[in-house]
Coordinates of C-alpha atoms in Angstrom, one line a residue:
X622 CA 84.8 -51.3 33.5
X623 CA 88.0 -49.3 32.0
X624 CA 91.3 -50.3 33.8
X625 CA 91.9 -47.3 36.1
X626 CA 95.8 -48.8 36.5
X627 CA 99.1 -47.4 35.2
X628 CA 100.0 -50.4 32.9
X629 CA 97.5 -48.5 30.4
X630 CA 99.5 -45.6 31.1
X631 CA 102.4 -44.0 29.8
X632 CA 105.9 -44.9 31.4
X633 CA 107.5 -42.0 32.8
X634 CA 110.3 -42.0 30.6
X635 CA 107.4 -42.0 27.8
X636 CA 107.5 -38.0 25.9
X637 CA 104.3 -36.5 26.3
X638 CA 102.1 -35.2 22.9
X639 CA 103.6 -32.2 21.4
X640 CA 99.5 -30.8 21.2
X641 CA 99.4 -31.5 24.9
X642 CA 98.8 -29.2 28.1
X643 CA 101.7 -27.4 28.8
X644 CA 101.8 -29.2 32.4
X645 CA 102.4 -31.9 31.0
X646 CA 105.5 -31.1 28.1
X647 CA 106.8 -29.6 30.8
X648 CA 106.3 -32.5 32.9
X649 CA 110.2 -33.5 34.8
X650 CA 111.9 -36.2 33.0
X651 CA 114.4 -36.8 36.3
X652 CA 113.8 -36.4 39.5
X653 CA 116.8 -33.6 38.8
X654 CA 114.2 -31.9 37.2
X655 CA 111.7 -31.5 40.0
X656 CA 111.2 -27.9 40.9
X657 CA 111.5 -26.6 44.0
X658 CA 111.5 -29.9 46.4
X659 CA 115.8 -30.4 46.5
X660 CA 115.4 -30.8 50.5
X661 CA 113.8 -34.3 49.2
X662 CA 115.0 -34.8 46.0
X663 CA 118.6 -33.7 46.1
X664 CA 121.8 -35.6 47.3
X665 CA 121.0 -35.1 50.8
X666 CA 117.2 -35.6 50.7
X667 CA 115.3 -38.5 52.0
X668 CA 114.2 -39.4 48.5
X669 CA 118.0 -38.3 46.9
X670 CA 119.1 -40.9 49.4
X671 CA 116.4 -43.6 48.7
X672 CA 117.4 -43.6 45.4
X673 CA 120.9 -43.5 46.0
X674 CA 120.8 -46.8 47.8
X675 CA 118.1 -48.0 45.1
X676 CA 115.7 -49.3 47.6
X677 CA 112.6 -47.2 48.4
X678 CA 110.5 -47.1 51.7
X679 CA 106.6 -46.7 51.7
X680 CA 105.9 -42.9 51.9
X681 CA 103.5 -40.3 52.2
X682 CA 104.1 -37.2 49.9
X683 CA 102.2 -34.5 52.0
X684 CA 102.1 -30.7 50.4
X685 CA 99.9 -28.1 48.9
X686 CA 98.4 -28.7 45.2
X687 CA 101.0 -28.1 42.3
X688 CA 103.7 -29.1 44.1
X689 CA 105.0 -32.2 42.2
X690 CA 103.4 -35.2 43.9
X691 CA 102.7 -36.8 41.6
X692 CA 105.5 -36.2 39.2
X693 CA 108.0 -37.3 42.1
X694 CA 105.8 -40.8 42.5
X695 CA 106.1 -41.6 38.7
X696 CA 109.9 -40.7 38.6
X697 CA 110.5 -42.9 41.7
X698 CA 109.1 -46.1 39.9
X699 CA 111.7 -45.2 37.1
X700 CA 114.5 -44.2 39.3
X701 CA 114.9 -47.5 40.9
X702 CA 112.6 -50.0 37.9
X703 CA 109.7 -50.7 40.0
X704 CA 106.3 -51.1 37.9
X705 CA 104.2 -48.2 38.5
X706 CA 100.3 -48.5 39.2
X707 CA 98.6 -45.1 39.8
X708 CA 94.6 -45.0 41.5
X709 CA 93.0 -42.4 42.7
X710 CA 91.0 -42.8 45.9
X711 CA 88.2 -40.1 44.3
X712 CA 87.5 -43.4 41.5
X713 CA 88.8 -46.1 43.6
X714 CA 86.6 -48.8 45.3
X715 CA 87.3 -52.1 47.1
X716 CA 87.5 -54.1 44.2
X717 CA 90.0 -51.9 42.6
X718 CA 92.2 -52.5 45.2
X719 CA 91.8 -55.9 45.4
X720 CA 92.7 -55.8 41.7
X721 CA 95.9 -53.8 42.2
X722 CA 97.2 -56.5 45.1
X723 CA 96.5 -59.4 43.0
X724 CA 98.4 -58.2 39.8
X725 CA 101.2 -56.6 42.3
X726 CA 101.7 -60.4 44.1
X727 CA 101.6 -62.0 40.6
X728 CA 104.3 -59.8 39.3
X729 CA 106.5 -59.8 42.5
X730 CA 106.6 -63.7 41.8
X731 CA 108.3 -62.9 38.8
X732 CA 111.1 -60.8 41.2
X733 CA 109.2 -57.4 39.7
X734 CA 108.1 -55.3 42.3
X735 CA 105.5 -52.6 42.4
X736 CA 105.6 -49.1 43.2
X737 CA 101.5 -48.3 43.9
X738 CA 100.9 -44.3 43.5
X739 CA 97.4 -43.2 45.6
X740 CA 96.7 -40.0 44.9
X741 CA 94.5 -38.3 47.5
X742 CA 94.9 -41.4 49.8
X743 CA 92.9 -39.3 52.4
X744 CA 89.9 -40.2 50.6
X745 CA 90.0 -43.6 52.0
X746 CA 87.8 -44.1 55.3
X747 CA 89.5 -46.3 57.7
X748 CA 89.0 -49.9 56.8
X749 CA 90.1 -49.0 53.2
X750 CA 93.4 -48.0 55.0
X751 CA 93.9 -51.3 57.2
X752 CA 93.8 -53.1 54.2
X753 CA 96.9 -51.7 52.8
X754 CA 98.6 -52.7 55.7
X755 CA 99.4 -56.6 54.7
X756 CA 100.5 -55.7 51.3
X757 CA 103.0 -53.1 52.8
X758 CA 104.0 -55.3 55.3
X759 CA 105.1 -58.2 53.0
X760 CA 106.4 -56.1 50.5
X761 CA 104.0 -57.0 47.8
X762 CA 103.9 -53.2 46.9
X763 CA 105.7 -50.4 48.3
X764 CA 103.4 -47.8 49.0
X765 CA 103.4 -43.6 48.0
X766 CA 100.3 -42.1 48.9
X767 CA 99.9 -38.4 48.2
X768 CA 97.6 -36.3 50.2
X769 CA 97.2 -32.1 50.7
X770 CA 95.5 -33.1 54.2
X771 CA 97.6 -33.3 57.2
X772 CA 98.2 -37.2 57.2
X773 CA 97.9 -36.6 61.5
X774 CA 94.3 -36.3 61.2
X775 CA 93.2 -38.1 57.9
X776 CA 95.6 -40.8 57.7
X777 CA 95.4 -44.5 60.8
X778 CA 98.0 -44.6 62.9
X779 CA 98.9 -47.9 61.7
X780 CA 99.3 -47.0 57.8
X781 CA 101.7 -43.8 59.6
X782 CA 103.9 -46.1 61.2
X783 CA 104.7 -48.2 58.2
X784 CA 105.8 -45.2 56.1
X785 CA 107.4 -42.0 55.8
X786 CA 105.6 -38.5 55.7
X787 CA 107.7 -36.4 53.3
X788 CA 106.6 -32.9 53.2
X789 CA 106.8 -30.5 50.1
X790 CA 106.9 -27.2 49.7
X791 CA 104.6 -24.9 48.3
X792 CA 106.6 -23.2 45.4
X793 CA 108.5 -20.5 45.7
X794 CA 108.8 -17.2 43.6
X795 CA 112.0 -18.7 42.2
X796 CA 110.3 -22.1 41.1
X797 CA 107.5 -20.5 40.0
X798 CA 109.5 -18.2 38.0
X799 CA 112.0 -21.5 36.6
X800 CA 108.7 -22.7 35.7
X801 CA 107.7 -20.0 33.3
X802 CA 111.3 -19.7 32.1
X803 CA 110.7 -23.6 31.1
X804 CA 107.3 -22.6 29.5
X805 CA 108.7 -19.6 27.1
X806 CA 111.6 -22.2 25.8
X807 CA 109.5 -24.9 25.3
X808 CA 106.4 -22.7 23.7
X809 CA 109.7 -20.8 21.8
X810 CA 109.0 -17.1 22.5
X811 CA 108.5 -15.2 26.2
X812 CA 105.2 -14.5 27.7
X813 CA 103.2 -11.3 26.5
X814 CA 103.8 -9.5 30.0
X815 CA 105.8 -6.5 31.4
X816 CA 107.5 -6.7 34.3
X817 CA 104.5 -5.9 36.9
X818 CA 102.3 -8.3 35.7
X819 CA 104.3 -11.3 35.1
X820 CA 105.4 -10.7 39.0
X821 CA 101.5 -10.4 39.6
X822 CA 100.9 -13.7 38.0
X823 CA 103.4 -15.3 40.0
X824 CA 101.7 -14.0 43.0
X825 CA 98.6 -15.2 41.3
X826 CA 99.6 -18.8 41.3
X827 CA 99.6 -19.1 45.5
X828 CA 102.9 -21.8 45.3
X829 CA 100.7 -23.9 42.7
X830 CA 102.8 -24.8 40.0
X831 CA 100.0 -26.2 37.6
X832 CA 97.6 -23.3 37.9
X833 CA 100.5 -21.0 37.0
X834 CA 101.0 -23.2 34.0
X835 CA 97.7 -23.3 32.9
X836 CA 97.7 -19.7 33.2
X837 CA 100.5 -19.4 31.2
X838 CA 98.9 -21.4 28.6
X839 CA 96.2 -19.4 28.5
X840 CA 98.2 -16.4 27.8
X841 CA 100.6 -17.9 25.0
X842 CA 97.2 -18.9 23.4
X843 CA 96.1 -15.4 22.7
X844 CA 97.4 -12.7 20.1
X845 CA 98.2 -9.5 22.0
X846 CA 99.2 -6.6 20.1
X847 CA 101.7 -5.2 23.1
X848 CA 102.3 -6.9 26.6
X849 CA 99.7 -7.0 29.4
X850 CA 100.0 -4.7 32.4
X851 CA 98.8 -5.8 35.9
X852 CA 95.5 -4.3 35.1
X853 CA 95.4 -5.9 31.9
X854 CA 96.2 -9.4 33.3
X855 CA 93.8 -9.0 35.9
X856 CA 91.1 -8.6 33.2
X857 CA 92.0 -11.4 31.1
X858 CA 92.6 -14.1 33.8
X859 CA 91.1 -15.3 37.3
X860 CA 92.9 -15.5 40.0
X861 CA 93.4 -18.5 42.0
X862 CA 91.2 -19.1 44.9
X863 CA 93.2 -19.2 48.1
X864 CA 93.6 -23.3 49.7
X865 CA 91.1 -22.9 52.5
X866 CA 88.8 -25.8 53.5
X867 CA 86.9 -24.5 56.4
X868 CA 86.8 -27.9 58.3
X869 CA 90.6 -29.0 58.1
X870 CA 94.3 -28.3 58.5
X871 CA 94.3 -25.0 56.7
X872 CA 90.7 -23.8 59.0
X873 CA 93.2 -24.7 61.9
X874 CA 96.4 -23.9 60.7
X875 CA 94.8 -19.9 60.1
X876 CA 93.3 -19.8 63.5
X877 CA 95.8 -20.6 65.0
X878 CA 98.3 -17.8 63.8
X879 CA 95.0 -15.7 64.5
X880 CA 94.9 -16.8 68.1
X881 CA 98.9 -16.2 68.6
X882 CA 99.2 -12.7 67.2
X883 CA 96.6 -11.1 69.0
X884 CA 98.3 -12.8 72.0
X885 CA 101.7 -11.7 71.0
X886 CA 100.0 -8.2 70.7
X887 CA 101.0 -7.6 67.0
X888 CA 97.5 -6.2 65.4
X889 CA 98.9 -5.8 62.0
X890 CA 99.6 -10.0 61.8
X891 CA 96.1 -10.0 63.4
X892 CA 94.3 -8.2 60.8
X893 CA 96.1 -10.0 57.9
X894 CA 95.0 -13.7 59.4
X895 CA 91.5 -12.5 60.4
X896 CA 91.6 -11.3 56.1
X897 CA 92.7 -14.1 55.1
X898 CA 90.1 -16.4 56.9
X899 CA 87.3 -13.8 56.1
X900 CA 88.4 -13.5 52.4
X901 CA 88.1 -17.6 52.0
X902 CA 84.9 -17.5 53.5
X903 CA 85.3 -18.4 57.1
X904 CA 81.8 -18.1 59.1
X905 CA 82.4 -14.6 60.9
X906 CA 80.1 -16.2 63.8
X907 CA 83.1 -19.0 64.2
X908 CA 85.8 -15.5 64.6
X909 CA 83.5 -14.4 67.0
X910 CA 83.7 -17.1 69.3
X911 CA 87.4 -17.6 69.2
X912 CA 88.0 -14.0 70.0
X913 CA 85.7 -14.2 73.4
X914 CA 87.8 -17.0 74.1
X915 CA 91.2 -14.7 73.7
X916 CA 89.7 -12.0 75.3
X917 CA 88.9 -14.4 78.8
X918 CA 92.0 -16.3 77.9
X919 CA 94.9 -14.1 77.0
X920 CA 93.4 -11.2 78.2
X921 CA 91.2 -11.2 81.2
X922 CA 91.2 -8.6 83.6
X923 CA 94.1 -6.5 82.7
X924 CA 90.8 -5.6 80.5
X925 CA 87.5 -6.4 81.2
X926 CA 86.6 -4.1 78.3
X927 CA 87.8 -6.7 75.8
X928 CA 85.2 -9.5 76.1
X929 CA 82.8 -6.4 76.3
X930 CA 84.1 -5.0 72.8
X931 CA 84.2 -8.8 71.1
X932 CA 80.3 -9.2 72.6
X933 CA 80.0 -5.8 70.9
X934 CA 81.3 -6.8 67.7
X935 CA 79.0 -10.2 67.8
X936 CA 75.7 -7.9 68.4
X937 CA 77.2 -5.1 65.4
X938 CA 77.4 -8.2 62.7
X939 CA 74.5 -10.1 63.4
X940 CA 72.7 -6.2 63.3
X941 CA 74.5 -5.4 59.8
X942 CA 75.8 -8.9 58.1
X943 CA 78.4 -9.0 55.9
X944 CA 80.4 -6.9 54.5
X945 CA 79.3 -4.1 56.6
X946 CA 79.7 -6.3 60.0
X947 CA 83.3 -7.7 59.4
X948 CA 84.6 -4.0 60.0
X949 CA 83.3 -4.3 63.5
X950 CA 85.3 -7.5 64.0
X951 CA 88.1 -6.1 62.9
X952 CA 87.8 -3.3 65.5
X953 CA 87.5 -5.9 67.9
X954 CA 90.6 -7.7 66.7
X955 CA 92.7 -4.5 67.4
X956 CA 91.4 -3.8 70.4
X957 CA 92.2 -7.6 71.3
X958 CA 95.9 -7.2 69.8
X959 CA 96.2 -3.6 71.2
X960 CA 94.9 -4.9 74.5
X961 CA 97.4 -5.3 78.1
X962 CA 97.9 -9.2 78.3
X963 CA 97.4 -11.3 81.3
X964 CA 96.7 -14.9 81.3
X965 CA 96.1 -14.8 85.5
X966 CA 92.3 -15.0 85.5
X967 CA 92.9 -18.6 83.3
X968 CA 96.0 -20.4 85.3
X969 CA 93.7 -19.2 88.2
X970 CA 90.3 -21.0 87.1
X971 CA 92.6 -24.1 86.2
X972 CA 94.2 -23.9 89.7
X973 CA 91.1 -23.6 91.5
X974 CA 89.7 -26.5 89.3
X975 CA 92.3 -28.9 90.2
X976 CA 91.8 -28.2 93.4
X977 CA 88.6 -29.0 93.8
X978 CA 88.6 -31.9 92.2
X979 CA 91.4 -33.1 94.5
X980 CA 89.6 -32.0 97.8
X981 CA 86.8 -33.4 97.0
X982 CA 83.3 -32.9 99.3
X983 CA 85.0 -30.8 102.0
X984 CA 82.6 -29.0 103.9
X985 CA 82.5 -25.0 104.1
X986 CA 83.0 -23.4 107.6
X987 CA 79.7 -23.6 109.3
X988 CA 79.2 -19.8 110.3
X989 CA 78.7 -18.3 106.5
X990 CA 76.2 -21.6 106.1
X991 CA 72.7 -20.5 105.4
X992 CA 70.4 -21.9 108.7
X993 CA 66.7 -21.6 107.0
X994 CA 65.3 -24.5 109.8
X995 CA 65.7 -24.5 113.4
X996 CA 67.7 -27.7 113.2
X997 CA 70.7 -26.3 111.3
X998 CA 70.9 -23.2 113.4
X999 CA 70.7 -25.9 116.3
X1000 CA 73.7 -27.2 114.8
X1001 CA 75.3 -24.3 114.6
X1002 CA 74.6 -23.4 110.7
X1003 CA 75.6 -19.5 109.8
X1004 CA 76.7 -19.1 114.3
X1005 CA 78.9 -15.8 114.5
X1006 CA 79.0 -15.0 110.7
X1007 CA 80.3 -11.8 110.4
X1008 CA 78.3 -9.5 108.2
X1009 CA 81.3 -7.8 106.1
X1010 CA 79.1 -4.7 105.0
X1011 CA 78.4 -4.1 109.2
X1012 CA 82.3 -3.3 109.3
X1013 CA 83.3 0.3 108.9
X1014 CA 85.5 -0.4 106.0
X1015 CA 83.2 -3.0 104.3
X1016 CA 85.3 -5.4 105.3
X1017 CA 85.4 -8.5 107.9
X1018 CA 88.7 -10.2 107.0
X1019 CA 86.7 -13.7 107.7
X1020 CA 88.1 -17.2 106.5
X1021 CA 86.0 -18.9 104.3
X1022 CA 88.0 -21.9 103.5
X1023 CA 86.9 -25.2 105.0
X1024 CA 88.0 -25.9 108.4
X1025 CA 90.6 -29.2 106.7
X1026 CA 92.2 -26.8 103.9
X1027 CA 94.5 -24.2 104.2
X1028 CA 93.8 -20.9 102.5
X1029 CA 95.0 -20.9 99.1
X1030 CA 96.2 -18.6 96.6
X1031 CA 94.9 -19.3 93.1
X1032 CA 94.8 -15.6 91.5
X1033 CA 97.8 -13.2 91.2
X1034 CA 97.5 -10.4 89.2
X1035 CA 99.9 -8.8 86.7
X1036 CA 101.0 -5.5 87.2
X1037 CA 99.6 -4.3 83.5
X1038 CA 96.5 -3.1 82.6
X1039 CA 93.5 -2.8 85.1
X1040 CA 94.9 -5.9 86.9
X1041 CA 97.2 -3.6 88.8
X1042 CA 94.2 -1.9 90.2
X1043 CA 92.9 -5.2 91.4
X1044 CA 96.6 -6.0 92.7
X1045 CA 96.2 -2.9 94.7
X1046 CA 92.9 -3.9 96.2
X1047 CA 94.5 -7.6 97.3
X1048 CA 96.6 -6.4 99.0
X1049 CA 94.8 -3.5 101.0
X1050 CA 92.6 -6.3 102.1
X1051 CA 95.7 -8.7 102.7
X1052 CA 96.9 -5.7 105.2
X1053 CA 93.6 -5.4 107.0
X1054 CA 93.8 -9.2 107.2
X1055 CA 96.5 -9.7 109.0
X1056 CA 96.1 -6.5 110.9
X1057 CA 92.5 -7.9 112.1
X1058 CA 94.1 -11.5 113.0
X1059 CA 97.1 -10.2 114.8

């Protein structure tokens, strides 16, 4: 089996080949160098400071892809002369690790410690996870895991407690732009691009520093006879696909700002996150269902229209599919955004649940009891019920709470939208009430 381990690989300080990818001669020698991640690597970061006091913690480098991770792992190990050993938990097994904690507590015995990089450390399941623990613990390695998962969710409690959770940045237009500046004066001349399409490519990258190398690789490997436009870049080179995977942090991270601009009534953010989830292939049928929820929610009965117009837009997509159906979801999104906001129906149902579950088996008043056998009307079962509709104003003003519970008040209406209609109608029947019971 080849050694997956750093020892066979080159030392940081190590120059990389002059034939190879450009992401990696441009690779940072320092952590000085690192682009765009000074809140952590500068004087005042948690990583500036580490250094500083040359003694590192066990961390968790959490951020996009093309960020530096691992750049900033393999410059730490330098920084403060710890052996660096790199796995990846993709190629990783049991008895790799095992490996790795056998040469790391050989070599601590000779007073050299270890500095154990695991990239994609989400990959782990659990138990692979608990068993990093002892080695942590003891010091046998110190531990930088990097991970574009939120470690909350992918990473045991356990592991989190024993080590930091540093978070980078996604890059910039200024990185990504020192980045290309680095490029041209490595590769010796600028990139064939005007100005439009250089800023296009930028845009292009999505904060990933290595795809907007690789990019630019591409482009200082081809002989152009003038500069590229936007059009002309667009035609040459693909654009990266947006970070999106539908069943973790970035899925929930989307809906999310979904959810809380239709409910801050902005339909323009609304549109652009309901894009964005659409565009990276979101199921439209998993939209659909968060939007009934805002419109019962955040929206209620200041318009029952909404839940109508999001049922609407459910029947219109599975009639048409996509594309043609997403434009009725987008209606629906405005009307949602566009809608009067009233979370009353909601604190109401919660209220009233609560309750319920506090008064437990309480029995209703007696006289609006149904009395289908002569032995419940003998008990007095559905006695002096007053038939509202036999009143001249539809109206009996009867109490219906149970004779040990005082009437409450769960639902109180806004004054926007149509709830101010039903407002109105409380408290015309709140007047007769009182009027009637006087």
């Amino acid at each position: 089996m080849a050694d997956l381990f750093a020892d066979d690989m080159p030392a940081p300080e190590a120059a990389p080949a002059a034939d190879g990818p450009l992401a990696d001669r441009l690779r940072p020698r320092t952590l000085d160098e690192v682009i765009g991640q000074a809140h952590l690597t500068g004087p005042d970061g948690a990583i500036g400071r580490m250094v500083a006091a040359g003694r590192l913690s066990s961390m968790v480098l959490w951020g996009p892809p093309g960020t530096g991770k691992t750049s900033i792992a393999r410059l730490l190990a330098d920084a403060v002369a710890l052996r660096f050993v790199a796995i990846s938990a993709v190629f990783s097994g049991v008895a790799d690790l095992k490996k790795v904690f056998a040469e790391a507590r050989e070599h601590r015995r000779m007073n050299r410690r270890t500095l154990l990089f695991v990239d994609e450390i989400h990959r782990f399941n659990r138990a692979q996870q608990d068993g990093f623990l002892p080695y942590v613990e003891d010091g046998t390695v110190v531990l930088v895991g990097a991970t574009t998962e939120n470690p909350s969710f992918e990473l045991n409690a356990a592991l989190l407690s024993r080590a930091q959770v540093l978070i980078l940045e996604r890059l910039d237009a200024r990185a990504l732009e020192a980045l290309l500046a680095r490029a041209e004066a490595v590769m010796e001349r600028p990139l064939p691009l005007d100005g439009d399409a250089r800023a296009a490519l930028v845009a292009s990258a999505d904060g990933d520093g290595r795809f907007l190398l690789n990019q630019a690789e591409t482009l200082f490997a081809i002989d152009l006879p003038a500069p590229l436009d936007p059009a002309g870049l667009a035609q040459l080179l693909q654009r990266r696909v947006a970070v999106y995977d539908k069943d973790r942090e970035g899925h929930y991270n989307l809906i999310s700002a979904l959810h809380k601009a239709v409910r801050g009534s902005d339909p323009q953010a609304s549109l652009y996150y309901l894009a964005r989830m659409l565009v990276a292939g979101e199921q439209p049928l998993f939209l659909l269902r968060r939007m009934v929820r805002m419109a019962s929610e955040d929206i209620g009965l200041a318009d029952p229209q909404a839940l109508v117009q999001c049922l609407a837009a459910k029947d219109s997509y599975d009639f048409l599919g996509s594309p043609e159906g997403e434009l009725a979801i987008a209606n629906a999104i405005v009307y949602l955004a566009t809608a009067p906001k009233s979370n009353a129906g909601y604190k109401a149902w919660k209220a009233a649940a609560r309750s319920a579950k506090e008064t437990g088996s309480l029995m209703p008043p007696k006289s609006i009891l149904n009395a289908p056998t002569k032995l419940m009307k003998q008990v007095g079962y559905g006695d002096g019920y007053a038939y509202d509709h036999d009143a001249d104003d539809a109206f009996s003003g009867s109490d219906y709470w149970p004779d040990e519970m005082a009437p409450q008040t769960f639902y109180s209406p806004t004054p926007r939208g149509f709830e101010a209609k039903i407002a109105e109608r409380l408290a015309y029947w709140q007047r007769l009430r009182e009027e009637r019971q006087a």
